[in-house]
mmCIF file of C-alpha atoms in Angstrom:
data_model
loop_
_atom_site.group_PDB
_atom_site.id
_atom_site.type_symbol
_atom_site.label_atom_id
_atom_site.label_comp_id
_atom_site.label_asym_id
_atom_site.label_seq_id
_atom_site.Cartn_x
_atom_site.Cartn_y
_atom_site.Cartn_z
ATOM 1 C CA UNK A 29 97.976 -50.955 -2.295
ATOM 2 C CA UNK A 30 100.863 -53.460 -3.504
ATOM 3 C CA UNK A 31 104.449 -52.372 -3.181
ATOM 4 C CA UNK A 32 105.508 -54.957 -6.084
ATOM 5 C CA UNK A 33 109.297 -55.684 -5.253
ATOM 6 C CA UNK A 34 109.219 -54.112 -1.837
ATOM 7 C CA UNK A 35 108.691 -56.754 1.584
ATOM 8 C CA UNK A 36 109.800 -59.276 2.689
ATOM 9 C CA UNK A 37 109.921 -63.017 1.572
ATOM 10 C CA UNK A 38 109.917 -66.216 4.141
ATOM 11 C CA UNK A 39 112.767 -68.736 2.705
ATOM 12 C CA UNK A 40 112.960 -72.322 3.496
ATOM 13 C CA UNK A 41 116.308 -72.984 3.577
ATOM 14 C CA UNK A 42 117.771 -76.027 2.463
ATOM 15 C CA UNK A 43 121.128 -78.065 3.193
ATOM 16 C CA UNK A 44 124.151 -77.640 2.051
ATOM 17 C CA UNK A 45 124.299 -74.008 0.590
ATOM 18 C CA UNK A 46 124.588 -70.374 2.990
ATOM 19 C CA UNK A 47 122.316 -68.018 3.878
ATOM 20 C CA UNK A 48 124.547 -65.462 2.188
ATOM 21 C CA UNK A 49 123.745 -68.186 -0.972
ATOM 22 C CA UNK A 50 119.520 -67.320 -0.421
ATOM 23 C CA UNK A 51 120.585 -63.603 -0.195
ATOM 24 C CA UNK A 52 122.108 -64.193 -4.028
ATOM 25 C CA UNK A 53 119.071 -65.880 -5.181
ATOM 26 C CA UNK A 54 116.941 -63.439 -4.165
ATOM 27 C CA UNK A 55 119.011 -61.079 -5.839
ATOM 28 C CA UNK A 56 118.540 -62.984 -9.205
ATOM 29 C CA UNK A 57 114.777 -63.528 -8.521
ATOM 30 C CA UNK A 58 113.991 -59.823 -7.506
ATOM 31 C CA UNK A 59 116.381 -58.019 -10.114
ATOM 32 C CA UNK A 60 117.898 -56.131 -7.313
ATOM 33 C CA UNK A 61 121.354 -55.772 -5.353
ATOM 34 C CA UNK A 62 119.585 -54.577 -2.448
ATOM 35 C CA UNK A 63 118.597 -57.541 -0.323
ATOM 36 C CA UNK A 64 119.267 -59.008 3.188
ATOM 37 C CA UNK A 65 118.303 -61.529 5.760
ATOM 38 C CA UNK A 66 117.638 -61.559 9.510
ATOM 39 C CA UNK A 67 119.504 -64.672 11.353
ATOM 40 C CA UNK A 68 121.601 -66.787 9.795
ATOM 41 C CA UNK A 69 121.699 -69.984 9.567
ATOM 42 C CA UNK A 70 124.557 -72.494 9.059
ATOM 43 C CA UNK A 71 124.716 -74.538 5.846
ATOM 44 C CA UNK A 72 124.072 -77.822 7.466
ATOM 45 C CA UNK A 73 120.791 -76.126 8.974
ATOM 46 C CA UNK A 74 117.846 -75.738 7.410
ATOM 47 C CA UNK A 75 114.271 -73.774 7.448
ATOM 48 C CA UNK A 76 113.112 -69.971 8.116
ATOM 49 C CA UNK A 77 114.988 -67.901 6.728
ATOM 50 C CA UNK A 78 113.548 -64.003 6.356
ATOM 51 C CA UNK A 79 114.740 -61.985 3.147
ATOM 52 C CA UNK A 80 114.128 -58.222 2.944
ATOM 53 C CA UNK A 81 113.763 -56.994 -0.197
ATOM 54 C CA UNK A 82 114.973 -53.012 -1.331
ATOM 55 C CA UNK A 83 113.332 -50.713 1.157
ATOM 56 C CA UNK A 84 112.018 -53.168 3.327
ATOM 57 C CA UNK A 85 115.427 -54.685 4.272
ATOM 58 C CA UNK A 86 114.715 -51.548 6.997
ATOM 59 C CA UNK A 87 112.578 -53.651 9.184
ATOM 60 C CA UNK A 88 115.071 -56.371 9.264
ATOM 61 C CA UNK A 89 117.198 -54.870 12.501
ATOM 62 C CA UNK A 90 113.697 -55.425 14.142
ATOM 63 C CA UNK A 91 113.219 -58.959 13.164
ATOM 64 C CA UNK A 92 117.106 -60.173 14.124
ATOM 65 C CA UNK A 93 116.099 -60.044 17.766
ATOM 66 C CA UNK A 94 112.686 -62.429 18.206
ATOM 67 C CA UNK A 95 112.257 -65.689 19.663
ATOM 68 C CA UNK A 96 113.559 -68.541 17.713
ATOM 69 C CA UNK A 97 112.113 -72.169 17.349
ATOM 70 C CA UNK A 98 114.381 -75.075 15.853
ATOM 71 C CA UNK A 99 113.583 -78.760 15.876
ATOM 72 C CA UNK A 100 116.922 -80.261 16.630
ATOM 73 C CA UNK A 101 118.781 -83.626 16.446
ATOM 74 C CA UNK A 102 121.555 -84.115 19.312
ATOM 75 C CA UNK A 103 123.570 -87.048 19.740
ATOM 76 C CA UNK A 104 125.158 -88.328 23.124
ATOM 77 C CA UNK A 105 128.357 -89.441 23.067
ATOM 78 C CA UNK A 106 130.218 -88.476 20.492
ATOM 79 C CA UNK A 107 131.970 -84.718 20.624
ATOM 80 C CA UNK A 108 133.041 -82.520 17.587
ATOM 81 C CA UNK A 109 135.075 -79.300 16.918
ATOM 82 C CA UNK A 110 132.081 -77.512 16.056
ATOM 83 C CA UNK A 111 129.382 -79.365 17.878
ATOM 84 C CA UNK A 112 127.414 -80.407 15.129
ATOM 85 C CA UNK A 113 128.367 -82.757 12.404
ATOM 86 C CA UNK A 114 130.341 -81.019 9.937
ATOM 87 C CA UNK A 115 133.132 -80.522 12.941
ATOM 88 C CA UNK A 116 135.508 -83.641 13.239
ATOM 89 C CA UNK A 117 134.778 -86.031 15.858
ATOM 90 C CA UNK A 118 137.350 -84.861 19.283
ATOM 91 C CA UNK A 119 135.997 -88.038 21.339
ATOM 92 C CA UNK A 120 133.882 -90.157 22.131
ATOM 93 C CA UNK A 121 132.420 -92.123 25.202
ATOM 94 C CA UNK A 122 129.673 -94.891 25.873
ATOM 95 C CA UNK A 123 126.141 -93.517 26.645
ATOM 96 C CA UNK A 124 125.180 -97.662 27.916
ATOM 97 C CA UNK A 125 125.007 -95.716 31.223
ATOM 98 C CA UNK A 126 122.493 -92.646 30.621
ATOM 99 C CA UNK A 127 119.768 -92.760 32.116
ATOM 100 C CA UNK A 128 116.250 -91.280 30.896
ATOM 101 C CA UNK A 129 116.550 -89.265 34.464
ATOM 102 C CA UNK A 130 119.796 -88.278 34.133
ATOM 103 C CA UNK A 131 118.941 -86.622 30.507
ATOM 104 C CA UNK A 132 115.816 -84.700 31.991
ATOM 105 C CA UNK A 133 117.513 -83.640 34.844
ATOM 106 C CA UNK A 134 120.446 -81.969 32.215
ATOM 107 C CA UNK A 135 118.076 -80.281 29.866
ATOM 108 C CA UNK A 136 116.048 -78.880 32.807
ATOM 109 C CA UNK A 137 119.525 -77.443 34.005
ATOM 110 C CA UNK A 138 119.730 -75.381 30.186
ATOM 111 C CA UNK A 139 116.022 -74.606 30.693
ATOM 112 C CA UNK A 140 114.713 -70.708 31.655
ATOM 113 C CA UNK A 141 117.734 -68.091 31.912
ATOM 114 C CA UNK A 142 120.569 -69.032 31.123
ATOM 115 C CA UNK A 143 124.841 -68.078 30.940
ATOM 116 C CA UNK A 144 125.761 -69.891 27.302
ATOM 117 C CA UNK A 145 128.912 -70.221 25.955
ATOM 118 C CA UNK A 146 128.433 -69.488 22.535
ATOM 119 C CA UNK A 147 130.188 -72.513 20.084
ATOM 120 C CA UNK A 148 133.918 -71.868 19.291
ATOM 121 C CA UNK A 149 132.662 -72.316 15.310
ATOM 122 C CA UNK A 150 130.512 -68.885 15.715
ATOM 123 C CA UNK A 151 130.191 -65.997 13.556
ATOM 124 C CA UNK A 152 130.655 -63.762 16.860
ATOM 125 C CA UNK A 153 133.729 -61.503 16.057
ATOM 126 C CA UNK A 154 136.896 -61.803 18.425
ATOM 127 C CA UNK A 155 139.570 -58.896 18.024
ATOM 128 C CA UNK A 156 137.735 -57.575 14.680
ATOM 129 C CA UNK A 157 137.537 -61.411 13.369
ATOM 130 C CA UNK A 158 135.420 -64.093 13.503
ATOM 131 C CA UNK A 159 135.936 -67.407 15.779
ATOM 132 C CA UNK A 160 135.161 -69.916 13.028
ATOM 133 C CA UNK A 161 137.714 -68.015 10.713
ATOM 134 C CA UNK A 162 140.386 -68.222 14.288
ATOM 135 C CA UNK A 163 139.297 -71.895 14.837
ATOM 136 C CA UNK A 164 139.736 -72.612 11.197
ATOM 137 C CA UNK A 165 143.407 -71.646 11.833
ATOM 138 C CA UNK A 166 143.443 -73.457 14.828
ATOM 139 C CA UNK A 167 143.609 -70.496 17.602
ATOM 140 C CA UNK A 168 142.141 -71.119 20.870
ATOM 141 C CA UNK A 169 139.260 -69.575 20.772
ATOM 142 C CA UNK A 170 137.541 -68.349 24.153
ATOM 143 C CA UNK A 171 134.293 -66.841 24.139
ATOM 144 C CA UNK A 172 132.362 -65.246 26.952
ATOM 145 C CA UNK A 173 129.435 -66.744 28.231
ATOM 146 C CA UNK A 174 126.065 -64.470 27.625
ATOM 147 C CA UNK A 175 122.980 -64.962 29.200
ATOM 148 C CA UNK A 176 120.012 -66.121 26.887
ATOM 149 C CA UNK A 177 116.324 -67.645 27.183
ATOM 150 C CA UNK A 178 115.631 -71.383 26.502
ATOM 151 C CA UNK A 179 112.024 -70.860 27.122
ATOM 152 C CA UNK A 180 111.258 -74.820 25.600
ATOM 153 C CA UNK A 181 113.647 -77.928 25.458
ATOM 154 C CA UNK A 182 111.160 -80.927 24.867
ATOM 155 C CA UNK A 183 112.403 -84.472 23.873
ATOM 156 C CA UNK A 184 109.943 -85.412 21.056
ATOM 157 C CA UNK A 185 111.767 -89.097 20.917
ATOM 158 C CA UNK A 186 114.812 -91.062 21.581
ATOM 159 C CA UNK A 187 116.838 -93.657 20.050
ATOM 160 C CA UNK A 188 119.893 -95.798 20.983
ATOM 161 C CA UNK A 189 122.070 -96.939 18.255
ATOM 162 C CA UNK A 190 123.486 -100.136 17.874
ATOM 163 C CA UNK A 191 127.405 -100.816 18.545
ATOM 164 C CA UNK A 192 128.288 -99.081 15.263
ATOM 165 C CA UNK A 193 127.105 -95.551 16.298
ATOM 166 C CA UNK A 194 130.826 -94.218 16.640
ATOM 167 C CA UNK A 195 134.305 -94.783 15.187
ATOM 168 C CA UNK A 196 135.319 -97.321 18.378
ATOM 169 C CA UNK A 197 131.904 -98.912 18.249
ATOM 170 C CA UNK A 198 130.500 -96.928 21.183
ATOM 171 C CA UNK A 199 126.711 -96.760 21.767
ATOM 172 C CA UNK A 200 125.000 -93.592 21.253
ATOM 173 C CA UNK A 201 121.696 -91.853 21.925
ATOM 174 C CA UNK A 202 120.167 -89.994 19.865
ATOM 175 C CA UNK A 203 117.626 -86.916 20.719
ATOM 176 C CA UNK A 204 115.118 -85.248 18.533
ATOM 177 C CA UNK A 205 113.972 -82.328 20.436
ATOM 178 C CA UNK A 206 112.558 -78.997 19.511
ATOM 179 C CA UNK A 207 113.513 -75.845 21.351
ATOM 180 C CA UNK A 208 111.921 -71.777 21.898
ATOM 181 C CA UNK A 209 114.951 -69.496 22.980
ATOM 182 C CA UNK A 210 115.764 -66.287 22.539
ATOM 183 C CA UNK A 211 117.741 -64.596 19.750
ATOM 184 C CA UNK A 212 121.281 -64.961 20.072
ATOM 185 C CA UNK A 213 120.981 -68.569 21.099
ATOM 186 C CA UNK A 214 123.366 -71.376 20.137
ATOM 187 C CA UNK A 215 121.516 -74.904 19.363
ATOM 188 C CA UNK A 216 125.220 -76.522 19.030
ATOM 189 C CA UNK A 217 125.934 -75.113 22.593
ATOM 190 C CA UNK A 218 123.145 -76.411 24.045
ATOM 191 C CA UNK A 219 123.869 -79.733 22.314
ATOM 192 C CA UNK A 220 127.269 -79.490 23.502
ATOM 193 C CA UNK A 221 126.576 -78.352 27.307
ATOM 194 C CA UNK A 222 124.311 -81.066 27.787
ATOM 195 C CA UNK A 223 126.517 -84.233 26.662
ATOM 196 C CA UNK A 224 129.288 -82.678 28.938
ATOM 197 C CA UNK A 225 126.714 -82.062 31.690
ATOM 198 C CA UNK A 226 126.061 -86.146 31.073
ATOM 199 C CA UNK A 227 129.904 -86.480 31.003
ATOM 200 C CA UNK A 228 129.572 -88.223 27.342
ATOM 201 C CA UNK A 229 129.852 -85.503 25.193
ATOM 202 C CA UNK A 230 127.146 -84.085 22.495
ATOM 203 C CA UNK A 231 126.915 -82.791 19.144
ATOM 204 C CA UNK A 232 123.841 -81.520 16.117
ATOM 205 C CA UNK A 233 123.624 -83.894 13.305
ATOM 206 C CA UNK A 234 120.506 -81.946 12.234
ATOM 207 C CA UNK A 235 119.016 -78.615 12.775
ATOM 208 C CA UNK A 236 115.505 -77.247 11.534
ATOM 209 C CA UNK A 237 114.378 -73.686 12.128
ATOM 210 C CA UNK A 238 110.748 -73.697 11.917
ATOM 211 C CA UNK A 239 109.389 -69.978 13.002
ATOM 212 C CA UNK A 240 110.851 -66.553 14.138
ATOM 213 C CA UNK A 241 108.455 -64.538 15.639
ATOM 214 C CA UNK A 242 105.312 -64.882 14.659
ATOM 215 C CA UNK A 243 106.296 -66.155 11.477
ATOM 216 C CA UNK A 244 106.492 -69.654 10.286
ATOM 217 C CA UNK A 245 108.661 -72.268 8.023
ATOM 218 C CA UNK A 246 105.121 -73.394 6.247
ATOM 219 C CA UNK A 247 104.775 -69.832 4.905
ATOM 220 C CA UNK A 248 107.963 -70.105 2.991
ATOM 221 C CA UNK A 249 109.105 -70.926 -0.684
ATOM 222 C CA UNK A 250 111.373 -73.035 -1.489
ATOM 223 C CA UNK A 251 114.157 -73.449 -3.823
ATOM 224 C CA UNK A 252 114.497 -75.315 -6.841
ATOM 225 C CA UNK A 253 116.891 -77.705 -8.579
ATOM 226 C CA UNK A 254 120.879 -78.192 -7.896
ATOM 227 C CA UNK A 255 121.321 -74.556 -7.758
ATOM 228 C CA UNK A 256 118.780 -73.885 -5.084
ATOM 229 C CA UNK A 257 117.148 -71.292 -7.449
ATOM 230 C CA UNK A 258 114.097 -68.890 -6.316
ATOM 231 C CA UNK A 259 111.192 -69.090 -8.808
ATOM 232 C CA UNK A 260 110.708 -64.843 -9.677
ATOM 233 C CA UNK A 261 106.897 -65.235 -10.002
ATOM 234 C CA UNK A 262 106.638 -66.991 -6.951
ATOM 235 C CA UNK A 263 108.915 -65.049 -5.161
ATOM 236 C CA UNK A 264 107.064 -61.985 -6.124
ATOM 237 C CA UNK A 265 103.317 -63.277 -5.147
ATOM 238 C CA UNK A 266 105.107 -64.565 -2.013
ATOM 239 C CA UNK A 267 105.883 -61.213 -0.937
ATOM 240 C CA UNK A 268 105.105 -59.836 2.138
ATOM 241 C CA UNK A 269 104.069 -56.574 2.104
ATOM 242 C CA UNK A 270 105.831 -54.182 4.721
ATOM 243 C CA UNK A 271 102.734 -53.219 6.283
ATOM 244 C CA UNK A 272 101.509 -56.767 6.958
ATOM 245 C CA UNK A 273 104.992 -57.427 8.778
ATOM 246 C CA UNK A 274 104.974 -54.519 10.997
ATOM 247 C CA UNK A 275 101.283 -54.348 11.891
ATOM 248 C CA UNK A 276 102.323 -58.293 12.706
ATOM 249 C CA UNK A 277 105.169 -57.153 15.254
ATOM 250 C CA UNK A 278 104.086 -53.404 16.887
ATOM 251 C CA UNK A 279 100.843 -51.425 18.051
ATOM 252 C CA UNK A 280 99.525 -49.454 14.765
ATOM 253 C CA UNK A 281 99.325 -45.606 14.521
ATOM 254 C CA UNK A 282 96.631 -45.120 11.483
ATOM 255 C CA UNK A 283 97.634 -41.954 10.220
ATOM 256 C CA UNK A 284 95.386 -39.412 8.364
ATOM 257 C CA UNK A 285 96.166 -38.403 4.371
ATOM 258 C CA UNK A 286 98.149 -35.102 5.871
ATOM 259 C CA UNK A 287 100.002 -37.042 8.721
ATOM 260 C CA UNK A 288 101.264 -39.099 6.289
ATOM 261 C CA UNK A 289 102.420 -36.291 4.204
ATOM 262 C CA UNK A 290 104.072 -34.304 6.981
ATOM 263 C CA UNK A 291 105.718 -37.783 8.418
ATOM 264 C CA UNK A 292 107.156 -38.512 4.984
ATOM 265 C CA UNK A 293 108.508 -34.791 4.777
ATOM 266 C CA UNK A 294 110.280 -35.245 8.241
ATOM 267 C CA UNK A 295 107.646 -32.979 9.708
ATOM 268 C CA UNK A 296 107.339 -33.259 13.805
ATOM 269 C CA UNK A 297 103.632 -34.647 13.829
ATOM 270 C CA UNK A 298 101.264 -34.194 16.724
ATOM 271 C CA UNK A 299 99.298 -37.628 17.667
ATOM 272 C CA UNK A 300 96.744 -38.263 20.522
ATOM 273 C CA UNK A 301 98.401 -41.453 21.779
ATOM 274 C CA UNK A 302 100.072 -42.331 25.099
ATOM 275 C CA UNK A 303 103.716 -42.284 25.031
ATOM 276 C CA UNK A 304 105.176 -45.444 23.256
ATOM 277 C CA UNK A 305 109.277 -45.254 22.543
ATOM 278 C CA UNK A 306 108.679 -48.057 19.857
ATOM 279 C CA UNK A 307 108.549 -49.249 17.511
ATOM 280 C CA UNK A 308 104.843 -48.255 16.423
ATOM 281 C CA UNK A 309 103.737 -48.843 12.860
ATOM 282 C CA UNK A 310 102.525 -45.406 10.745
ATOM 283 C CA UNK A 311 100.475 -47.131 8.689
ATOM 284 C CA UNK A 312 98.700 -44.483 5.695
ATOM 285 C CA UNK A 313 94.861 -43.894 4.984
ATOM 286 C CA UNK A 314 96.125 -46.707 1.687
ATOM 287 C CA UNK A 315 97.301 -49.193 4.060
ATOM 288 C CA UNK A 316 100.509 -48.554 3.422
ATOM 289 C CA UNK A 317 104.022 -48.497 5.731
ATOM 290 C CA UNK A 318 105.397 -44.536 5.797
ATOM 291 C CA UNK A 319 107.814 -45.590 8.670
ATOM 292 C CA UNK A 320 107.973 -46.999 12.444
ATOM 293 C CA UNK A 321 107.733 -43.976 14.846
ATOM 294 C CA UNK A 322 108.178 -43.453 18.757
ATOM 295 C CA UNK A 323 106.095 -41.373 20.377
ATOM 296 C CA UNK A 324 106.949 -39.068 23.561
ATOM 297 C CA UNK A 325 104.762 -35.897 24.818
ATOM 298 C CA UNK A 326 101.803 -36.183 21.975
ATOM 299 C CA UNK A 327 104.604 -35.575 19.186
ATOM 300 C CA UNK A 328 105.524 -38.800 16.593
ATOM 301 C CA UNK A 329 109.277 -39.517 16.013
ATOM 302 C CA UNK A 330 111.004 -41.193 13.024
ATOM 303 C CA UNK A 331 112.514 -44.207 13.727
ATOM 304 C CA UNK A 332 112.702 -45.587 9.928
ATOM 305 C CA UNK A 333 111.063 -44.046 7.789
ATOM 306 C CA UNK A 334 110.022 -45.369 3.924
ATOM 307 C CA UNK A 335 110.774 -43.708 0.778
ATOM 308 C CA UNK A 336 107.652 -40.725 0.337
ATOM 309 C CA UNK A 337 107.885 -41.576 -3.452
ATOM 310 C CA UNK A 338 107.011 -45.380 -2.136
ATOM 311 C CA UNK A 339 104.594 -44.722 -0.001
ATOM 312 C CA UNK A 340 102.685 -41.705 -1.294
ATOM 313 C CA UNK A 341 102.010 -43.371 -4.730
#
């Protein structure tokens, strides 16, 4: 059964524009206001970015929090106000002394579990606002550190620039690295943390996501011309349905023609299933999504449910 206009689309991301800017496109593509996306990612960023489309923008609070990978470029030496390159350059010092050690040695230090101070240029809201709005004013921002996961940070290759790699002719090194972490962490922090760590500084000059989850960046369309349009057919065909995703993410509860009916009407259903607070995927005799349940003393639990009108067609 196809829910045409209902799931959820993988976006590749290009440079330059927002992921509030996909969210618009999608918009135009689908023919509907009611769209959203789970992680954002900065304009100088690029790759996965995951679009939920009308009802299934539902699922997307359970997509925000899984693992991240990104494919990263960090350069030594030079430091910026938002530790990538779109921030202007605060200093810079000569890497000629950085050893291959030395680097390994840092990144195995902001390896496993770790306290991160998230980047002063966040979207994390201080007092009701955001920091990058604050910094943009030029208030001292001061976040607290949080602990995340960095689960991967692999140097895929290295490359020393020549004397013209900074303003005052500095030498440089440059990283390209790919990292897993958990949701919630900072790429330009870790970027940052390990040029001071080195005591030369460190900042992005490129970022990649490539897969959240079980999903990946090869999956996804991609826009079109100046104005980064979506392509509707494609967009449509590309569509996820939200059964796929969620039988993807949780353990599956295949519910009978009447449990589907009495879950849709809010009805307390009785299951044979070992206690599971959730999410589990009620998935209908059509293979469609009714909802994601929890289950506690034989006796299934909305968590989100789908429209019956949606799902019962």
């Amino acid at each position: 059964m196809t829910l045409v206009n209902s799931g959820i689309l993988l976006v590749d991301k290009p440079q330059g524009i927002t992921s509030h800017d996909v969210v618009s496109r999608a918009r135009r593509a689908f023919g509907t206001k009611k769209v959203g996306h789970a992680g954002t990612l900065d304009p100088m960023a690029t790759g996965l970015l995951v679009v939920g489309v009308n009802s299934s923008t539902r699922l997307l609070t359970f997509l925000v929090g899984l693992d991240k990978t990104y494919e990263a470029t960090i350069r030594l030496g030079v430091s910026t106000t938002s530790d990538d390159a779109d921030g202007d350059v605060t200093s810079t010092t000569s890497t000629r002394s950085v050893t291959q050690d030395q680097i390994a040695a840092g990144i195995d230090l902001l390896t496993g579990r770790i306290e991160q101070v998230p980047t002063a240029v966040s979207a994390i809201k201080v007092n009701g606002r955001r920091a990058y709005d604050l910094a943009r004013e030029g208030v001292d921002v001061e976040l607290k550190a949080r602990p995340v996961t960095v689960s991967r940070f692999d140097v895929l290759a290295r490359r020393d620039t020549t004397s013209d790699g900074t303003p005052d002719g500095s030498p440089t090194i440059d990283l390209d690295v790919v990292v897993d972490c958990s949701s919630g962490t900072y790429i330009r922090a870790l970027a940052r943390d390990l040029g001071a760590g080195l005591g030369v500084g460190g900042h992005l000059t490129a970022l990649r996501r490539t897969a959240i989850g079980p999903f990946d960046v090869s999956a996804a369309v991609r826009t079109a011309g100046e104005r980064h349009d979506l392509d509707p057919g494609e967009a449509v065909a590309r569509l996820l349905r939200p059964a796929d995703v969620a039988e993807r993410l949780f353990p599956v509860w295949s519910m009978s023609g009447e449990e589907s009916v009495d879950l849709g009407h809010g009805k307390r259903v009785r299951v044979e299933r070992a206690d599971d607070e959730g999410p589990v995927a009620a998935i209908t005799p059509d293979g469609a999504l009714a909802g994601l349940v929890a289950v506690k003393a034989g006796v299934a639990r909305p968590i989100v449910n789908f429209p019956t009108d949606e799902v019962l067609k």
